[in-house]
Amino acid sequence: SETLFENVMVPVAKALCRALFRWAHQHAAIPVPLQRAHVLRALPDVHLMMREPMSDEDAGSAVRTLARLAFRHPDALSSPDALDRGIEALKVLNTRYHSTMQSMRELREEHLRTNVKYRIGHVFKHRKFHYRGVIYGYDVRCERDAAWQSKMGVTNPDQPFYYVLPDSSDSIRLFGGTRLSKYVAEENVGELGEDERGKGITHQALVNYFEGFRERETQYKPNKRLTYEYAQDRHSDGDTSQTDADLVRL
């Protein structure tokens, strides 16, 4: 009956919302997108609740938004399987998403303990082969096997090695075709020429790692995921969950 629903199901629904808000707060800083299929499985009618189309948000902020929507729309809790969907969604968050986010946390902690010379987004010129490239990752030492090191003439593997997107035009000119990525020892990261400073590179994968370019520093701005993983943004956006408790207060 309606009374039974109000006395039993509504408190359970509020407890579920609290759990979702806690999850969102705990993972707010980690830039992992929430998959649209998971959203639609938990809230099939989410498009009817939102004034604007759902955007691609990080999981933390997206879960907080969806929990608010569910709480403010009683119809979202009225179907017999609504709570089952909510509990299943919480299970997915605490398994699949948690493992991804834990891996990112561990990477960040590792990078916080390292001290490499060049930052993500740094544009340079290779000392030996003279192509330009931009750094999108690094290892604190060479992680390639002995065969690769021998083939590439690596004499000092105990130095940082950088993952690099090489400029497409330079690759064609020097190697006869484009190259997706290069693995470059720190000792081979050279300076740009005077006429090369302030200019970006061309590469089909730039949009996968960066979201802007600063001409003055000849530096690409890493996307949120790289910024988090490589600890280049030490400042939090602040706690935005203070009003969430008011929504589910009994």
Short mmCIF file of C-alpha atoms in Angstrom, two decimals:
data_model
loop_
_atom_site.label_atom_id
_atom_site.label_comp_id
_atom_site.label_asym_id
_atom_site.label_seq_id
_atom_site.Cartn_x
_atom_site.Cartn_y
_atom_site.Cartn_z
CA SER A 1 0.00 0.00 0.00
CA GLU A 2 0.95 3.65 -0.21
CA THR A 3 1.43 3.84 3.56
CA LEU A 4 3.76 0.84 3.51
CA PHE A 5 5.78 2.44 0.74
CA GLU A 6 6.15 5.68 2.70
CA ASN A 7 7.02 3.94 5.99
CA VAL A 8 9.48 1.39 4.58
CA MET A 9 10.59 2.12 1.06
CA VAL A 10 11.12 5.88 1.31
CA PRO A 11 13.61 5.58 4.25
CA VAL A 12 15.45 2.88 2.30
CA ALA A 13 15.53 5.15 -0.75
CA LYS A 14 16.92 8.00 1.36
CA ALA A 15 19.59 5.72 2.77
CA LEU A 16 20.53 4.74 -0.77
CA CYS A 17 20.77 8.40 -1.76
CA ARG A 18 23.03 9.04 1.24
CA ALA A 19 25.30 6.22 0.11
CA LEU A 20 25.45 7.68 -3.40
CA PHE A 21 26.28 11.14 -2.05
CA ARG A 22 29.05 9.69 0.13
CA TRP A 23 30.47 7.84 -2.86
CA ALA A 24 30.35 11.01 -4.97
CA HIS A 25 32.12 13.03 -2.27
CA GLN A 26 34.87 10.42 -1.78
CA HIS A 27 35.65 10.29 -5.51
CA ALA A 28 34.94 13.90 -6.47
CA ALA A 29 38.55 14.70 -7.42
CA ILE A 30 39.08 11.71 -9.72
CA PRO A 31 38.28 12.39 -13.39
CA VAL A 32 36.66 9.14 -14.54
CA PRO A 33 33.59 9.60 -16.78
CA LEU A 34 30.33 7.87 -15.92
CA GLN A 35 29.24 5.57 -18.74
CA ARG A 36 25.90 6.54 -20.25
CA ALA A 37 24.74 2.91 -20.36
CA HIS A 38 25.11 2.64 -16.58
CA VAL A 39 23.12 5.84 -16.09
CA LEU A 40 20.25 4.62 -18.26
CA ARG A 41 20.19 1.26 -16.49
CA ALA A 42 19.81 2.96 -13.10
CA LEU A 43 17.48 5.79 -14.23
CA PRO A 44 15.76 4.86 -17.51
CA ASP A 45 13.76 8.11 -17.49
CA VAL A 46 16.66 10.40 -16.65
CA HIS A 47 16.11 12.39 -19.86
CA LEU A 48 12.64 13.37 -18.58
CA MET A 49 14.07 14.69 -15.30
CA MET A 50 16.73 16.96 -16.79
CA ARG A 51 16.14 20.38 -18.25
CA GLU A 52 19.13 20.00 -20.55
CA PRO A 53 20.67 16.93 -22.22
CA MET A 54 22.99 14.98 -19.99
CA SER A 55 26.60 16.03 -20.45
CA ASP A 56 29.72 13.88 -20.11
CA GLU A 57 30.62 14.46 -16.47
CA ASP A 58 33.14 12.82 -14.19
CA ALA A 59 31.61 10.01 -12.17
CA GLY A 60 31.72 11.86 -8.85
CA SER A 61 29.82 14.94 -10.00
CA ALA A 62 27.53 12.90 -12.25
CA VAL A 63 26.50 10.55 -9.43
CA ARG A 64 25.77 13.52 -7.18
CA THR A 65 23.63 15.11 -9.90
CA LEU A 66 21.72 11.88 -10.56
CA ALA A 67 21.13 11.21 -6.85
CA ARG A 68 19.65 14.71 -6.49
CA LEU A 69 17.40 14.11 -9.48
CA ALA A 70 16.17 10.78 -8.15
CA PHE A 71 15.42 12.23 -4.72
CA ARG A 72 13.59 15.25 -6.12
CA HIS A 73 11.43 13.14 -8.46
CA PRO A 74 9.24 10.76 -6.40
CA ASP A 75 8.19 8.93 -9.57
CA ALA A 76 11.79 7.70 -9.89
CA LEU A 77 11.26 5.69 -6.69
CA SER A 78 7.70 4.48 -7.30
CA SER A 79 8.30 1.49 -9.59
CA PRO A 80 8.82 -1.91 -7.91
CA ASP A 81 12.33 -2.34 -9.28
CA ALA A 82 13.54 1.24 -8.72
CA LEU A 83 15.41 0.47 -5.52
CA ASP A 84 16.86 -2.68 -7.06
CA ARG A 85 18.28 -0.57 -9.87
CA GLY A 86 19.70 1.90 -7.36
CA ILE A 87 21.36 -0.82 -5.30
CA GLU A 88 22.77 -2.40 -8.46
CA ALA A 89 24.13 1.01 -9.50
CA LEU A 90 25.85 1.39 -6.13
CA LYS A 91 27.35 -2.07 -6.56
CA VAL A 92 28.75 -1.14 -9.98
CA LEU A 93 30.23 2.06 -8.54
CA ASN A 94 31.90 0.19 -5.70
CA THR A 95 33.37 -2.52 -7.95
CA ARG A 96 34.06 -1.52 -11.55
CA TYR A 97 34.50 2.21 -11.01
CA HIS A 98 36.28 1.76 -7.69
CA SER A 99 39.00 -0.42 -9.22
CA THR A 100 39.65 2.12 -11.99
CA MET A 101 39.78 4.98 -9.52
CA GLN A 102 42.02 3.08 -7.13
CA SER A 103 44.50 2.50 -9.96
CA MET A 104 44.48 6.22 -10.72
CA ARG A 105 45.05 7.05 -7.05
CA GLU A 106 48.02 4.70 -6.93
CA LEU A 107 49.49 6.26 -10.08
CA ARG A 108 49.08 9.72 -8.61
CA GLU A 109 50.75 8.69 -5.34
CA GLU A 110 53.65 7.20 -7.30
CA HIS A 111 54.06 10.35 -9.38
CA LEU A 112 53.91 12.54 -6.27
CA ARG A 113 57.02 10.71 -5.06
CA THR A 114 58.96 11.15 -8.30
CA ASN A 115 61.09 14.06 -9.40
CA VAL A 116 61.36 14.29 -13.18
CA LYS A 117 62.67 17.31 -15.02
CA TYR A 118 59.94 17.81 -17.63
CA ARG A 119 56.20 18.17 -17.15
CA ILE A 120 53.30 16.71 -19.08
CA GLY A 121 52.60 18.94 -22.09
CA HIS A 122 56.22 20.07 -22.52
CA VAL A 123 57.16 20.57 -26.19
CA PHE A 124 60.78 19.81 -27.08
CA LYS A 125 63.14 18.83 -29.89
CA HIS A 126 64.91 15.45 -29.87
CA ARG A 127 68.65 15.92 -29.45
CA LYS A 128 69.63 13.13 -31.86
CA PHE A 129 66.82 12.87 -34.41
CA HIS A 130 65.68 16.51 -34.37
CA TYR A 131 61.92 15.93 -34.43
CA ARG A 132 59.60 17.94 -32.22
CA GLY A 133 57.28 16.24 -29.79
CA VAL A 134 55.10 16.71 -26.74
CA ILE A 135 55.31 14.70 -23.52
CA TYR A 136 52.12 12.89 -22.43
CA GLY A 137 53.52 10.52 -19.80
CA TYR A 138 56.67 9.12 -18.26
CA ASP A 139 58.32 6.27 -16.38
CA VAL A 140 60.89 7.02 -13.69
CA ARG A 141 63.23 4.56 -15.42
CA CYS A 142 63.18 2.62 -18.71
CA GLU A 143 60.45 -0.03 -18.55
CA ARG A 144 61.24 -1.67 -21.91
CA ASP A 145 62.94 -5.06 -22.01
CA ALA A 146 66.65 -5.70 -22.57
CA ALA A 147 66.12 -6.52 -26.27
CA TRP A 148 64.48 -3.14 -26.92
CA GLN A 149 67.17 -1.32 -24.96
CA SER A 150 69.89 -3.08 -26.94
CA LYS A 151 68.21 -2.32 -30.26
CA MET A 152 67.76 1.35 -29.37
CA GLY A 153 71.25 1.73 -27.93
CA VAL A 154 70.12 2.60 -24.42
CA THR A 155 73.19 2.92 -22.19
CA ASN A 156 71.53 4.43 -19.13
CA PRO A 157 68.11 2.91 -18.35
CA ASP A 158 68.14 4.41 -14.84
CA GLN A 159 66.78 7.78 -15.91
CA PRO A 160 63.24 9.00 -16.68
CA PHE A 161 61.82 7.93 -20.03
CA TYR A 162 59.00 9.99 -21.58
CA TYR A 163 56.03 8.97 -23.68
CA VAL A 164 55.95 11.41 -26.58
CA LEU A 165 53.65 12.33 -29.45
CA PRO A 166 56.03 13.20 -32.33
CA ASP A 167 55.11 15.93 -34.77
CA SER A 168 53.56 14.34 -37.87
CA SER A 169 55.31 16.55 -40.42
CA ASP A 170 58.69 15.96 -38.76
CA SER A 171 58.04 12.21 -38.69
CA ILE A 172 57.23 12.12 -42.40
CA ARG A 173 60.30 14.17 -43.24
CA LEU A 174 62.69 12.19 -41.02
CA PHE A 175 61.23 8.68 -40.93
CA GLY A 176 59.18 8.51 -44.13
CA GLY A 177 55.84 8.28 -42.34
CA THR A 178 53.91 9.29 -39.24
CA ARG A 179 54.63 7.73 -35.86
CA LEU A 180 52.01 7.26 -33.15
CA SER A 181 54.34 7.50 -30.17
CA LYS A 182 57.97 7.62 -29.09
CA TYR A 183 59.72 6.57 -25.88
CA VAL A 184 62.44 9.10 -25.18
CA ALA A 185 65.22 9.14 -22.58
CA GLU A 186 65.45 12.33 -20.55
CA GLU A 187 68.98 12.94 -21.87
CA ASN A 188 67.52 13.24 -25.39
CA VAL A 189 64.93 15.90 -24.52
CA GLY A 190 66.44 18.98 -26.13
CA GLU A 191 65.58 22.66 -26.53
CA LEU A 192 63.46 24.13 -29.29
CA GLY A 193 64.98 26.50 -31.79
CA GLU A 194 64.15 30.19 -31.51
CA ASP A 195 61.80 30.01 -34.50
CA GLU A 196 60.06 26.92 -33.07
CA ARG A 197 59.04 28.39 -29.73
CA GLY A 198 55.41 29.34 -29.30
CA LYS A 199 54.30 26.83 -31.91
CA GLY A 200 52.40 23.61 -31.36
CA ILE A 201 52.85 20.30 -33.13
CA THR A 202 50.55 18.29 -35.38
CA HIS A 203 49.43 14.84 -34.28
CA GLN A 204 46.13 12.99 -34.59
CA ALA A 205 46.09 12.00 -30.90
CA LEU A 206 46.59 15.44 -29.35
CA VAL A 207 42.89 15.74 -28.45
CA ASN A 208 43.10 12.51 -26.45
CA TYR A 209 45.57 14.01 -23.98
CA PHE A 210 45.39 17.80 -24.09
CA GLU A 211 42.75 20.52 -24.03
CA GLY A 212 44.65 23.65 -24.90
CA PHE A 213 47.99 25.20 -25.85
CA ARG A 214 49.84 28.11 -24.26
CA GLU A 215 51.97 29.82 -26.87
CA ARG A 216 53.95 31.87 -24.36
CA GLU A 217 55.30 28.75 -22.59
CA THR A 218 55.13 26.45 -25.66
CA GLN A 219 53.22 24.13 -23.37
CA TYR A 220 50.11 22.00 -23.91
CA LYS A 221 47.51 21.92 -21.15
CA PRO A 222 46.90 18.28 -20.10
CA ASN A 223 43.35 17.05 -19.79
CA LYS A 224 41.82 16.33 -16.40
CA ARG A 225 42.87 12.70 -16.31
CA LEU A 226 46.55 13.42 -17.01
CA THR A 227 46.50 16.38 -14.63
CA TYR A 228 45.24 14.11 -11.87
CA GLU A 229 47.43 11.07 -12.58
CA TYR A 230 50.63 13.07 -12.88
CA ALA A 231 49.81 15.32 -9.92
CA GLN A 232 50.18 18.54 -11.87
CA ASP A 233 47.19 20.14 -10.18
CA ARG A 234 47.71 20.19 -6.43
CA HIS A 235 44.63 22.32 -5.67
CA SER A 236 41.19 20.92 -4.87
CA ASP A 237 38.09 22.48 -6.31
CA GLY A 238 36.65 22.51 -2.81
CA ASP A 239 33.91 20.62 -1.04
CA THR A 240 30.64 20.93 -2.98
CA SER A 241 28.71 18.31 -1.02
CA GLN A 242 27.61 20.42 1.94
CA THR A 243 24.06 20.90 0.68
CA ASP A 244 23.58 17.22 -0.22
CA ALA A 245 22.87 16.22 3.39
CA ASP A 246 19.88 18.57 3.46
CA LEU A 247 18.23 16.62 0.66
CA VAL A 248 18.14 13.33 2.57
CA ARG A 249 17.76 14.49 6.17
CA LEU A 250 15.11 12.41 7.93
#
